[in-house]
CSV table of C-alpha atoms in Angstrom, one decimal:
chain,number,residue,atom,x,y,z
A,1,UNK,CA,6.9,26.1,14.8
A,2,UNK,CA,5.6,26.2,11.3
A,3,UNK,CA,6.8,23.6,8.7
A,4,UNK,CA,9.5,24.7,6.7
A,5,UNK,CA,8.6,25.3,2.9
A,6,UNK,CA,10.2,21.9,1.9
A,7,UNK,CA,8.8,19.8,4.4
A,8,UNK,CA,4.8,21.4,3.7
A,9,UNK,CA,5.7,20.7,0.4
A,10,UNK,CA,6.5,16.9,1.1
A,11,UNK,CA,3.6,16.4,3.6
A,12,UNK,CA,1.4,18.0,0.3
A,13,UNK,CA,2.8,15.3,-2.2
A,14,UNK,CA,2.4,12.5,0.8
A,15,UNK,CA,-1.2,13.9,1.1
A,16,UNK,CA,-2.2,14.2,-2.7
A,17,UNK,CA,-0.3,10.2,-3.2
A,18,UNK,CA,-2.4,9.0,-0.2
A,19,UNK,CA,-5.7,10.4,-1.9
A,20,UNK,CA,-4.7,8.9,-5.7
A,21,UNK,CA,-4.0,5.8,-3.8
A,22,UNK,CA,-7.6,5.6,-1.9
A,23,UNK,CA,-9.7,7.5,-4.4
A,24,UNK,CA,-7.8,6.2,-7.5
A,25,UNK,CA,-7.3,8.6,-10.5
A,26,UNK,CA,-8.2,12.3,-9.5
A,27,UNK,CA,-7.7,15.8,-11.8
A,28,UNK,CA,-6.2,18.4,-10.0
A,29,UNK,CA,-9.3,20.4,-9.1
A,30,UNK,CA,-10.6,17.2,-7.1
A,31,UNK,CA,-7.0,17.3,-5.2
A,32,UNK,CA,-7.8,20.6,-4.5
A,33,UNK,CA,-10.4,20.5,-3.4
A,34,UNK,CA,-9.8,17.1,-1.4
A,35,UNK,CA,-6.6,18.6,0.0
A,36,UNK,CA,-7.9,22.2,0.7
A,37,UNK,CA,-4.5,23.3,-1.1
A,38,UNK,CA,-4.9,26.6,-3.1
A,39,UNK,CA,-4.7,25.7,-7.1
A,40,UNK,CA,-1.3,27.3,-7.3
A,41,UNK,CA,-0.2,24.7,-4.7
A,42,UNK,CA,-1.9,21.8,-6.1
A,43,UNK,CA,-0.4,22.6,-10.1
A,44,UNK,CA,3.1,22.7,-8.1
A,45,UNK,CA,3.0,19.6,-6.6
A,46,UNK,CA,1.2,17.6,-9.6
A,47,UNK,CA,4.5,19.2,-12.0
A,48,UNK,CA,6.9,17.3,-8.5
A,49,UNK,CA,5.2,14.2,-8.6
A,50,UNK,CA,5.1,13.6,-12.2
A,51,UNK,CA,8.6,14.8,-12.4
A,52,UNK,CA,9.8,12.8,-9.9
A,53,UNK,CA,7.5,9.9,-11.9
A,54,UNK,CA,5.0,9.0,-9.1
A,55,UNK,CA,2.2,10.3,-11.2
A,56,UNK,CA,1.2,10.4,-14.3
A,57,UNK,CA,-1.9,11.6,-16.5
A,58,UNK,CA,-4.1,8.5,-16.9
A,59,UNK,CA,-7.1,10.6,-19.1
A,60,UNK,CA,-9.5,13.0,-19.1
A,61,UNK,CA,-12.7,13.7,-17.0
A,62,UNK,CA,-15.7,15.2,-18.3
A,63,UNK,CA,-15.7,13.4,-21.6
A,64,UNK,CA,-19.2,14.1,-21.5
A,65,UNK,CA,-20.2,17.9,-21.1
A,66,UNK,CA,-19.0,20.8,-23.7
A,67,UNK,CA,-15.6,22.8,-23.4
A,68,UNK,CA,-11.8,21.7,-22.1
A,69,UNK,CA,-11.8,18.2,-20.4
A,70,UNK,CA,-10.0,17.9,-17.2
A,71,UNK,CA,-6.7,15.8,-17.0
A,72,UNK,CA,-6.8,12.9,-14.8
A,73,UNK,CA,-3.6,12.0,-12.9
A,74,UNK,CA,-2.7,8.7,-11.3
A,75,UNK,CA,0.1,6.9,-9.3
A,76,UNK,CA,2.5,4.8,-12.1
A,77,UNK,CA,1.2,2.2,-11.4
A,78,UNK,CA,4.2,0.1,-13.7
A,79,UNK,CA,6.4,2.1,-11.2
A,80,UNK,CA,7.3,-1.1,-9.5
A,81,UNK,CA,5.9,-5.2,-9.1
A,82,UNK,CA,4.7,-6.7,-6.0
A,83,UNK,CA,4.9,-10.1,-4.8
A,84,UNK,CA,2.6,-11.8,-2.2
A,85,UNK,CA,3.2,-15.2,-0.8
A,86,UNK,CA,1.2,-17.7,0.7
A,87,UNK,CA,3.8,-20.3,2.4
A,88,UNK,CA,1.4,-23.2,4.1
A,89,UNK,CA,3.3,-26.5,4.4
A,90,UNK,CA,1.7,-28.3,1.5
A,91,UNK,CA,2.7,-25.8,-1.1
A,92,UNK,CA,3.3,-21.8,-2.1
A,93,UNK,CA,0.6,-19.5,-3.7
A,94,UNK,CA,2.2,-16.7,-4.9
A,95,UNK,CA,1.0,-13.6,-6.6
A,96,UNK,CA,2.1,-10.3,-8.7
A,97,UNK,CA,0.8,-7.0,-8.8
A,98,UNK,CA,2.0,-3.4,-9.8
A,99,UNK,CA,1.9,-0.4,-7.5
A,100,UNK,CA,-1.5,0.0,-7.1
A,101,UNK,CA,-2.7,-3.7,-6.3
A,102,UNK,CA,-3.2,-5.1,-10.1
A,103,UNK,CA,-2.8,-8.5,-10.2
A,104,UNK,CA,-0.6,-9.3,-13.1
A,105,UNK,CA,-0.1,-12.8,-12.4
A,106,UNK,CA,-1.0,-15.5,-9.6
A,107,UNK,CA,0.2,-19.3,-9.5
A,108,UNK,CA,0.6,-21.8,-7.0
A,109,UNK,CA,3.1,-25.1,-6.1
A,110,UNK,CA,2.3,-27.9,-4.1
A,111,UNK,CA,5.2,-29.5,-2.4
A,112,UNK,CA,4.7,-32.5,-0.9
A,113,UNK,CA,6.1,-33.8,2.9
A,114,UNK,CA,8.4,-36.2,1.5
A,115,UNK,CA,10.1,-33.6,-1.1
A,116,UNK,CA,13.8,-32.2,0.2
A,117,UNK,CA,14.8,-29.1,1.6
A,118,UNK,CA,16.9,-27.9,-1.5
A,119,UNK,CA,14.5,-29.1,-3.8
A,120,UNK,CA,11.3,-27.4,-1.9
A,121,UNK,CA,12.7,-24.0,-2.0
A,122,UNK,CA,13.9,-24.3,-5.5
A,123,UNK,CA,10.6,-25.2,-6.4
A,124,UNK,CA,8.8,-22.1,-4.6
A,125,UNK,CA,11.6,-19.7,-5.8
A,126,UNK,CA,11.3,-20.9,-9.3
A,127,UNK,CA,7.6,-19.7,-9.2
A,128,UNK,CA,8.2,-16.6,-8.0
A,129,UNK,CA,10.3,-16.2,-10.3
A,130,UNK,CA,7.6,-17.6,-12.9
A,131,UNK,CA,5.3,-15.0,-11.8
A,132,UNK,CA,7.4,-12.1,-12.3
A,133,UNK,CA,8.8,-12.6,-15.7
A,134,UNK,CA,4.7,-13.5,-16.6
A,135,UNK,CA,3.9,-10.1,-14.7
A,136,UNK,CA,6.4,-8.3,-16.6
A,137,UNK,CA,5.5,-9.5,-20.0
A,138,UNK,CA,1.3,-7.9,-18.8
A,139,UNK,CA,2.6,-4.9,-18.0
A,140,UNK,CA,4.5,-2.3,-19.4
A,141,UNK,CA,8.2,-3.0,-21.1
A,142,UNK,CA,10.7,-2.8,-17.9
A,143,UNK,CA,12.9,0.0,-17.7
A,144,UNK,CA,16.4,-0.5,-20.2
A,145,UNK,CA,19.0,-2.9,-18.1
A,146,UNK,CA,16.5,-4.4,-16.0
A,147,UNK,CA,15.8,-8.3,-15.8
A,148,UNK,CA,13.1,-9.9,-16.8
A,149,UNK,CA,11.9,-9.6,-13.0
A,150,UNK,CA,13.7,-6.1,-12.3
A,151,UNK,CA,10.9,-4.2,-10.8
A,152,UNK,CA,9.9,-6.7,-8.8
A,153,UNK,CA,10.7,-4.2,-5.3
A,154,UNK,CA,8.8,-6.0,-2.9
A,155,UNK,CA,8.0,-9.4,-1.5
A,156,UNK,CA,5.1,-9.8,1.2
A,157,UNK,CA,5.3,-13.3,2.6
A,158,UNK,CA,2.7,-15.0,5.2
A,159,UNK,CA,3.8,-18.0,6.7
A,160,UNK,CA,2.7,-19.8,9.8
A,161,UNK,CA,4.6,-19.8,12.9
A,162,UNK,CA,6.4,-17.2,14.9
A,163,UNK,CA,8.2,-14.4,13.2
A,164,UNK,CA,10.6,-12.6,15.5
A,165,UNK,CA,9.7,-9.0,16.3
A,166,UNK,CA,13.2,-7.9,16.4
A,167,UNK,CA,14.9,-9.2,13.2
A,168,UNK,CA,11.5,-10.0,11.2
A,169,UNK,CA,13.2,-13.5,10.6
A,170,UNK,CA,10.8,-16.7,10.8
A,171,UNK,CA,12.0,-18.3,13.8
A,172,UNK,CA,12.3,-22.2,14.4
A,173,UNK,CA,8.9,-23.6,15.0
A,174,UNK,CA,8.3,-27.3,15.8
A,175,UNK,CA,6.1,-29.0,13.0
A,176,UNK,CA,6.9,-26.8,10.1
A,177,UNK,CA,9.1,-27.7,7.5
A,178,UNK,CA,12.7,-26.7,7.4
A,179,UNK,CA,12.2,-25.4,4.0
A,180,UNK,CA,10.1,-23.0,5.1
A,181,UNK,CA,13.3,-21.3,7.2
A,182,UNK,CA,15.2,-20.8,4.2
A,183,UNK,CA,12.9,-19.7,1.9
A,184,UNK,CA,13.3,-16.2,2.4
A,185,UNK,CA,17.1,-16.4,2.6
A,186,UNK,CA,16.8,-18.0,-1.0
A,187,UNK,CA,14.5,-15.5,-2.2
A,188,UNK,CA,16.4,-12.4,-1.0
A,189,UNK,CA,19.2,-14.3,-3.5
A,190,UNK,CA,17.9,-14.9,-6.2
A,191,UNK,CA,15.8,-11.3,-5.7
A,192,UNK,CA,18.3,-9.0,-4.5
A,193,UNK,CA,17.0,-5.7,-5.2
A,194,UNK,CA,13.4,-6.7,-3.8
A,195,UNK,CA,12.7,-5.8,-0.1
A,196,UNK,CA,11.2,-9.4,2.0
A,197,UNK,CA,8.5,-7.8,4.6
A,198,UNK,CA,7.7,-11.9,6.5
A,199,UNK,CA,4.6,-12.3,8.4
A,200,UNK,CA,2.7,-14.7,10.6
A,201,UNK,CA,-0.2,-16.0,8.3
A,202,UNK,CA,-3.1,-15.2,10.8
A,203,UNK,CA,-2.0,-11.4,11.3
A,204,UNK,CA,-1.9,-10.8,7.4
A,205,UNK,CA,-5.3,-12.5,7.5
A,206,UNK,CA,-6.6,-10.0,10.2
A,207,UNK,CA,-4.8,-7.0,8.2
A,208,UNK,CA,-6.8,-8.0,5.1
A,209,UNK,CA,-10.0,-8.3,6.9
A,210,UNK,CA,-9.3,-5.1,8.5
A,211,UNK,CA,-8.9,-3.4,5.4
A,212,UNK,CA,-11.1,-5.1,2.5
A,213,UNK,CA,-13.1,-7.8,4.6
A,214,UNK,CA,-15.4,-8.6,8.0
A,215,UNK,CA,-13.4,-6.0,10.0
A,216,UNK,CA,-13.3,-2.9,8.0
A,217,UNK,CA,-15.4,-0.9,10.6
A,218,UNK,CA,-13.6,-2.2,13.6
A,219,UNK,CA,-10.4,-0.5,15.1
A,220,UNK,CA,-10.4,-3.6,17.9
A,221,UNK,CA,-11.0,-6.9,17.4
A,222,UNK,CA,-9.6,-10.4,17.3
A,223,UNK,CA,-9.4,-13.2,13.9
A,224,UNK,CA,-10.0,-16.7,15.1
A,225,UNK,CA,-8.2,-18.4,12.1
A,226,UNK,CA,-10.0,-21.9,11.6
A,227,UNK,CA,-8.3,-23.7,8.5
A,228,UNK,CA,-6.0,-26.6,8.7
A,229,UNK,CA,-4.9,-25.4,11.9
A,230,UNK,CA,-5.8,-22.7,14.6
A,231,UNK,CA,-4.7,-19.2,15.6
A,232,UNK,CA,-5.7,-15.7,16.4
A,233,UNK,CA,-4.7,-12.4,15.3
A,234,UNK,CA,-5.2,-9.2,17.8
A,235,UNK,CA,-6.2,-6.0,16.6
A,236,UNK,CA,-6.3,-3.7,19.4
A,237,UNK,CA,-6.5,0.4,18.9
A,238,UNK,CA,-6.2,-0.1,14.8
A,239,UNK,CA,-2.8,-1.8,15.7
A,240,UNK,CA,-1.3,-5.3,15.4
A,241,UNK,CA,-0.4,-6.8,18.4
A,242,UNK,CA,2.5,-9.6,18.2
A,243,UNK,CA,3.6,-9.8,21.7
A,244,UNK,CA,6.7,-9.8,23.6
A,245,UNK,CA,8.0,-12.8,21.2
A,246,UNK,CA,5.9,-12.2,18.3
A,247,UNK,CA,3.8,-14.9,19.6
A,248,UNK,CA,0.7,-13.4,19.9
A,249,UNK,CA,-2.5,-15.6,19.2
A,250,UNK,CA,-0.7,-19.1,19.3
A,251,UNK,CA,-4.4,-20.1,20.6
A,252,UNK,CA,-3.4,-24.0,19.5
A,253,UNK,CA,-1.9,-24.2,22.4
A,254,UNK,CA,-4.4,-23.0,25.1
A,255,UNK,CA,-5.6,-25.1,27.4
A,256,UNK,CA,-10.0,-26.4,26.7
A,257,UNK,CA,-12.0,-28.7,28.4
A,258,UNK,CA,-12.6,-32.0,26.0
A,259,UNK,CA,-9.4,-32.7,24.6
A,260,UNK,CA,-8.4,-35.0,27.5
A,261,UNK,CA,-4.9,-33.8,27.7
A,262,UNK,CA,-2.7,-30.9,27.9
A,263,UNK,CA,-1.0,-29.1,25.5
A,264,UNK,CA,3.2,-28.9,26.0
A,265,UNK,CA,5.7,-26.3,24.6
A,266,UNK,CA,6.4,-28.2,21.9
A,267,UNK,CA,3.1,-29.7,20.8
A,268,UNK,CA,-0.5,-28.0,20.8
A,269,UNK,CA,-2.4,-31.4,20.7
A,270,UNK,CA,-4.6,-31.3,23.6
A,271,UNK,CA,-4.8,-27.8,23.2
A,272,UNK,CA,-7.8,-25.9,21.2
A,273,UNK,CA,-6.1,-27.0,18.2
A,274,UNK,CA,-7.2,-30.4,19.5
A,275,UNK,CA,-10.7,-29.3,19.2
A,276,UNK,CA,-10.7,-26.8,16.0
A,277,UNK,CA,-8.0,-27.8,14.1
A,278,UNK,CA,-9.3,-29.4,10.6
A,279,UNK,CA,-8.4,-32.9,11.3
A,280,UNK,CA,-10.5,-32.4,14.7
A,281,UNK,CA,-13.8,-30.8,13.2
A,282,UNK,CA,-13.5,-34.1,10.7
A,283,UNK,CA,-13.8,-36.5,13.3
A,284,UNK,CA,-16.7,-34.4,15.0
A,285,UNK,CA,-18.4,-34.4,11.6
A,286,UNK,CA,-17.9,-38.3,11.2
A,287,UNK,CA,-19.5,-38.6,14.8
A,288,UNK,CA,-22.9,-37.2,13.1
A,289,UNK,CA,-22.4,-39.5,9.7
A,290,UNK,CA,-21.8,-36.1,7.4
A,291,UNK,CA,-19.5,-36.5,4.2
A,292,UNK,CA,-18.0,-33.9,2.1
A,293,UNK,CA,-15.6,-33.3,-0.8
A,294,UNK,CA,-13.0,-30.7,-0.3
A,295,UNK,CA,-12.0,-28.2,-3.2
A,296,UNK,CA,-8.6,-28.0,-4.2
A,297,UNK,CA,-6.0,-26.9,-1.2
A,298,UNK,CA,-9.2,-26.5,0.9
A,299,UNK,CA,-9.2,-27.9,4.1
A,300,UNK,CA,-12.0,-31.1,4.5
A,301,UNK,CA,-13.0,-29.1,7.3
A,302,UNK,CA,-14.0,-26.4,5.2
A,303,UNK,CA,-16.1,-28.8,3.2
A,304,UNK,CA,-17.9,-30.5,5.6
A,305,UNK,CA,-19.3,-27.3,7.5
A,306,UNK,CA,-20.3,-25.8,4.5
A,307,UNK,CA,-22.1,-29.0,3.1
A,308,UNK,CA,-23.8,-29.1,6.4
A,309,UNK,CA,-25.1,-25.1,6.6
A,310,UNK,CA,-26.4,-25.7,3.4
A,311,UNK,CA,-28.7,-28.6,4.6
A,312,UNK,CA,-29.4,-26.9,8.2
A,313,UNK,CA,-32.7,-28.9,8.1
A,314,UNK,CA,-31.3,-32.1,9.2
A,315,UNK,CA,-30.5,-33.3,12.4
A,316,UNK,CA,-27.1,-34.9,11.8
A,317,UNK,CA,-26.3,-31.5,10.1
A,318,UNK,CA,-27.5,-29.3,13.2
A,319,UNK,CA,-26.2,-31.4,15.6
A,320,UNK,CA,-22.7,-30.8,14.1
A,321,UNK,CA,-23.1,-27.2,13.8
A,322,UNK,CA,-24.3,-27.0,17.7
A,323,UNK,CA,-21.0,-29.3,18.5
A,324,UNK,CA,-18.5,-27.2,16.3
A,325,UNK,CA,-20.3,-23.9,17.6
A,326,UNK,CA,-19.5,-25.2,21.4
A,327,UNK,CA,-16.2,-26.0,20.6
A,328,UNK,CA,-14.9,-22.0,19.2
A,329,UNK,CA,-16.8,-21.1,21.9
A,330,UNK,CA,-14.2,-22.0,24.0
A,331,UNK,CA,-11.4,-20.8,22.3
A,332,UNK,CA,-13.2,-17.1,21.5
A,333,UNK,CA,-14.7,-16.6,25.6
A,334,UNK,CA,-11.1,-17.3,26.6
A,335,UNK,CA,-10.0,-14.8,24.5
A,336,UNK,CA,-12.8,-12.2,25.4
A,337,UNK,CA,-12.8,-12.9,29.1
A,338,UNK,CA,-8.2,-11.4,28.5
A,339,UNK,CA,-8.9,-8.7,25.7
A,340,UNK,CA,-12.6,-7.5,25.7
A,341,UNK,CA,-11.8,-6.9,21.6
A,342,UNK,CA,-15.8,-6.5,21.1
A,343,UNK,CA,-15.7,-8.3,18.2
A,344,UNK,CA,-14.7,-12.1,17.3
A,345,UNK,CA,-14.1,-12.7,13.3
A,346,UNK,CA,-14.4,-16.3,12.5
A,347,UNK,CA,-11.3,-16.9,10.0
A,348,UNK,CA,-9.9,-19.2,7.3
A,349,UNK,CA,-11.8,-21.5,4.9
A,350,UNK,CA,-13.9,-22.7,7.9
A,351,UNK,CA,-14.9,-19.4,9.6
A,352,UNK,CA,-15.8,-18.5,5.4
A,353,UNK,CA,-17.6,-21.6,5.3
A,354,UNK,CA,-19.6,-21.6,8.6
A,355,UNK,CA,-21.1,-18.1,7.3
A,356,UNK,CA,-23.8,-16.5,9.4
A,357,UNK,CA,-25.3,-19.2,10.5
A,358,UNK,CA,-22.1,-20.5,12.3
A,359,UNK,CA,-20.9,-17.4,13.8
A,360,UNK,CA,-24.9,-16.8,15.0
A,361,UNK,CA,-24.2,-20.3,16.9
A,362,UNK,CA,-21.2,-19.2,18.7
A,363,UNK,CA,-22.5,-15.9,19.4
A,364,UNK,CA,-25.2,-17.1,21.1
A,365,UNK,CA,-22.8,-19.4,23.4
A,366,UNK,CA,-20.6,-16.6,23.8
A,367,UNK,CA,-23.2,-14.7,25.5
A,368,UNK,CA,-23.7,-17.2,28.2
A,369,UNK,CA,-20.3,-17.8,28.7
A,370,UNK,CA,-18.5,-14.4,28.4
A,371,UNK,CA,-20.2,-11.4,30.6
A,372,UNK,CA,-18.6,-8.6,27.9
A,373,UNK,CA,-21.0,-8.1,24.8
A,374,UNK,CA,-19.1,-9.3,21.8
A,375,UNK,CA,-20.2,-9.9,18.1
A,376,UNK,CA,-18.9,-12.5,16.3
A,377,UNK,CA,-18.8,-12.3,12.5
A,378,UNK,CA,-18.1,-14.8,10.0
A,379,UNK,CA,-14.9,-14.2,7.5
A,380,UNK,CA,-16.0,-12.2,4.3
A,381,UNK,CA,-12.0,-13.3,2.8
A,382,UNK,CA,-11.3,-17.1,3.9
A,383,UNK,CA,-8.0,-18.5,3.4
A,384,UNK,CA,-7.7,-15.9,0.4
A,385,UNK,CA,-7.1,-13.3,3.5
A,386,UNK,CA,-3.4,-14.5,4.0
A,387,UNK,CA,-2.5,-13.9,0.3
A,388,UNK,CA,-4.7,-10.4,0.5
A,389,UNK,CA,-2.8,-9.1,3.4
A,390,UNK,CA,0.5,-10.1,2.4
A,391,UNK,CA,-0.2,-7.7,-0.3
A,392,UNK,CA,-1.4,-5.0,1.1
A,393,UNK,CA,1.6,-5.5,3.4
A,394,UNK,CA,4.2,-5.2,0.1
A,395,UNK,CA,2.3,-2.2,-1.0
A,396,UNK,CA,2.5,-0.3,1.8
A,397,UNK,CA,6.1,-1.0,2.2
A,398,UNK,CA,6.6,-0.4,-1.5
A,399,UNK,CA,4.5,3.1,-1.5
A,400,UNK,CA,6.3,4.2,1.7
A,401,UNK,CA,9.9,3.4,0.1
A,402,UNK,CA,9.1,5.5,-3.2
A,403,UNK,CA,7.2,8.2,-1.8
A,404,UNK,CA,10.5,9.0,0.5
A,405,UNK,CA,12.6,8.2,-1.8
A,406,UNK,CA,11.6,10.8,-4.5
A,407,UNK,CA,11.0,13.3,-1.5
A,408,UNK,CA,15.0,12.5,-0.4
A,409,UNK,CA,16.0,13.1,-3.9
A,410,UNK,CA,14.0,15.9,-4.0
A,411,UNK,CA,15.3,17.7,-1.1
A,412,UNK,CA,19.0,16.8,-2.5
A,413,UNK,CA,18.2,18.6,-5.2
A,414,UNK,CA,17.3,21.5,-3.8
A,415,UNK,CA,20.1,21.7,-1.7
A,416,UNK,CA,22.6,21.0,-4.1
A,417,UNK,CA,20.6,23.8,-6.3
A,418,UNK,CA,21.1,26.2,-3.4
A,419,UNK,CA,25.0,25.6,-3.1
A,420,UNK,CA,25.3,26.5,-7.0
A,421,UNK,CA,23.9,29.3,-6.5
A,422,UNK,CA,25.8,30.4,-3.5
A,423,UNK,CA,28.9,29.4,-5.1
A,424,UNK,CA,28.5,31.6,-8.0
């Protein structure tokens, strides 16, 4: 059957939002001519968005060339603030952006192992909070009876561990610290007008890498994280994959030759993580005599591998490479030998690090060891891909929520319109 009149013209709007939101700032004979709409259609649904105060005119094109100039319309992008989180267990990155991905304001917290429950999530609420009133005072002045942080509608928040598929709640994970559990309790508090959208860390990384990074021509693939810890992300078909228990790509735990154990349910020592966590590529480093300084909240890991591609002339620094490159090896053929994803991103800080010439190493080992042709490619994000995708994630989710929500109110306008006139 063909669409009813309102819902063509909310599919139309959705279209011509999409568009502004990929192509950024368009006039109305580009969305014509991008949405195939007649002009009619498009001048109709330019006067509903900016009414409903989706879009607004941003400038004029053709600035250069004689006669009228063109009016260029864009999504508000003051609309409403973002917030992205990166929750690792030695501190909280957090930044603020407006609707269309603007960073307005970025900070970070260290919190140290020995500092209390109460007092950690203070601490990373407090700078939330920090960033929002900071974001606020960037952008344009809030809407009358707002707080300082009152169009803060979003929070996207990566943290590791295992996020359950059914409630979205982080779920109790051995090793990480209780604080991280009640984070997002105390930030839907202190924040409660703002939607929380929690993540596992590794499957915002793979989002972002998707999107902006290593992965954007790949529908299928899988992120081998490689930072302090370990973990994978699956990407099969353009979708996520979290599994049954949104456990998907707890590779830590998988059982490798060379660890000299095995890992149990509560402990992935012995597992990969044994043989690619940070701590482990340190030792292996040590073995070959190499040294490096880390940058701030890097992992030494990160630090030593990069020190050593950029002096691949040396034997200490090739034999580490060759060692390291054997290692993922492991963990990636395990994972191509169960998935076939046809392409392995190297992850995190390290993966960043490693660059070409690491992922050339365990591409190369990969070949002898998995009989399904796979490319492996080195992260173009690093551990900034956790931060990136838990943006992206708040976007979306923020987009979605306005878009239907003017199109709702829309449609109750009409209606209530309709019963007017059929009263009088």
């Amino acid at each position: 059957m063909p669409a009813s009149p309102s819902t063509a013209r909310a599919i139309n709007d959705r279209l011509a939002l999409r568009l502004l939101q990929h192509e950024g700032p368009l006039t109305a004979g580009q969305l014509k001519q991008l949405t195939g709409l007649s002009r009619p259609s498009v001048a109709d649904l330019v006067e509903r968005l900016t009414a409903a105060g989706l879009i607004e005119m941003v400038g004029e094109a053709g600035e250069q060339r004689r006669g009228p100039n063109a009016k260029l319309y864009g999504i508000v992008a003051d609309r409403a603030h973002l917030a992205a989180l990166d929750v690792r267990t030695e501190g909280v990155t957090v930044l603020v952006s407006d609707l269309v991905g603007r960073v307005l304001a970025e900070a970070s917290v260290p919190i140290g192992g020995d500092t209390g429950t109460g007092t950690a999530v203070e601490q990373a609420v407090s700078l939330v909070e920090r960033a929002a009133k900071e974001a606020e005072a960037v952008g344009a002045p809030p809407r009358e009876g707002l707080r300082a942080w009152g169009r803060l509608h979003t929070l996207g928040i990566g943290a590791p561990g295992l996020i359950d598929p059914a409630s979205g709640e982080l779920r109790d994970s051995s090793g990480l610290p209780e604080w991280h559990r009640r984070l997002v309790a105390a930030l839907q508090e202190r924040f409660p007008a703002a939607h929380a959208h929690v993540e596992n860390e590794t499957n915002l990384a793979a989002l972002a890498e998707q999107r902006e990074g290593a992965a954007r021509d790949r529908d299928t693939f899988v992120l081998l994280w490689l930072g302090h810890g370990t973990g994978a992300a699956v990407v099969l078909d353009g979708a996520l994959r979290r599994g049954a228990s949104g456990g998907t790509g707890e590779i830590g735990f998988l059982p490798v030759p060379g660890t000299g154990g095995l890992p149990s349910a509560t402990d992935c020592e012995g597992g990969f993580h044994s043989l690619a966590g940070s701590a482990a590529i340190a030792a292996l480093a040590g073995e070959y005599g190499l040294t490096a300084h880390a940058r701030a909240d890097e992992p030494v890991a990160a630090a030593l591998v990069r020190a050593a591609v950029d002096a691949p002339d040396t034997g200490a620094a090739i034999g580490f490479l060759d060692a390291l490159a054997d290692r993922l090896a492991l963990g990636a053929a395990s994972v191509v030998a169960v998935l076939d994803p046809g392409c392995v991103v190297l992850g995190g800080e390290v993966g960043q690090a490693g660059g070409e010439v690491l992922a050339s190493r365990v591409a190369r080992r990969l070949r002898q060891m998995a009989p399904l042709p796979t490319e492996v490619r080195a992260s173009a994000l690093g551990g900034g891909a956790v931060l990136r995708g838990a943006l992206l994630t708040a976007r979306d989710a923020a987009q979605e929520d306005l878009f239907t929500t003017a199109h709702r109110t829309d449609t109750h306008q009409v209606v209530a319109a309709a019963q007017v006139v059929s009263a009088k």
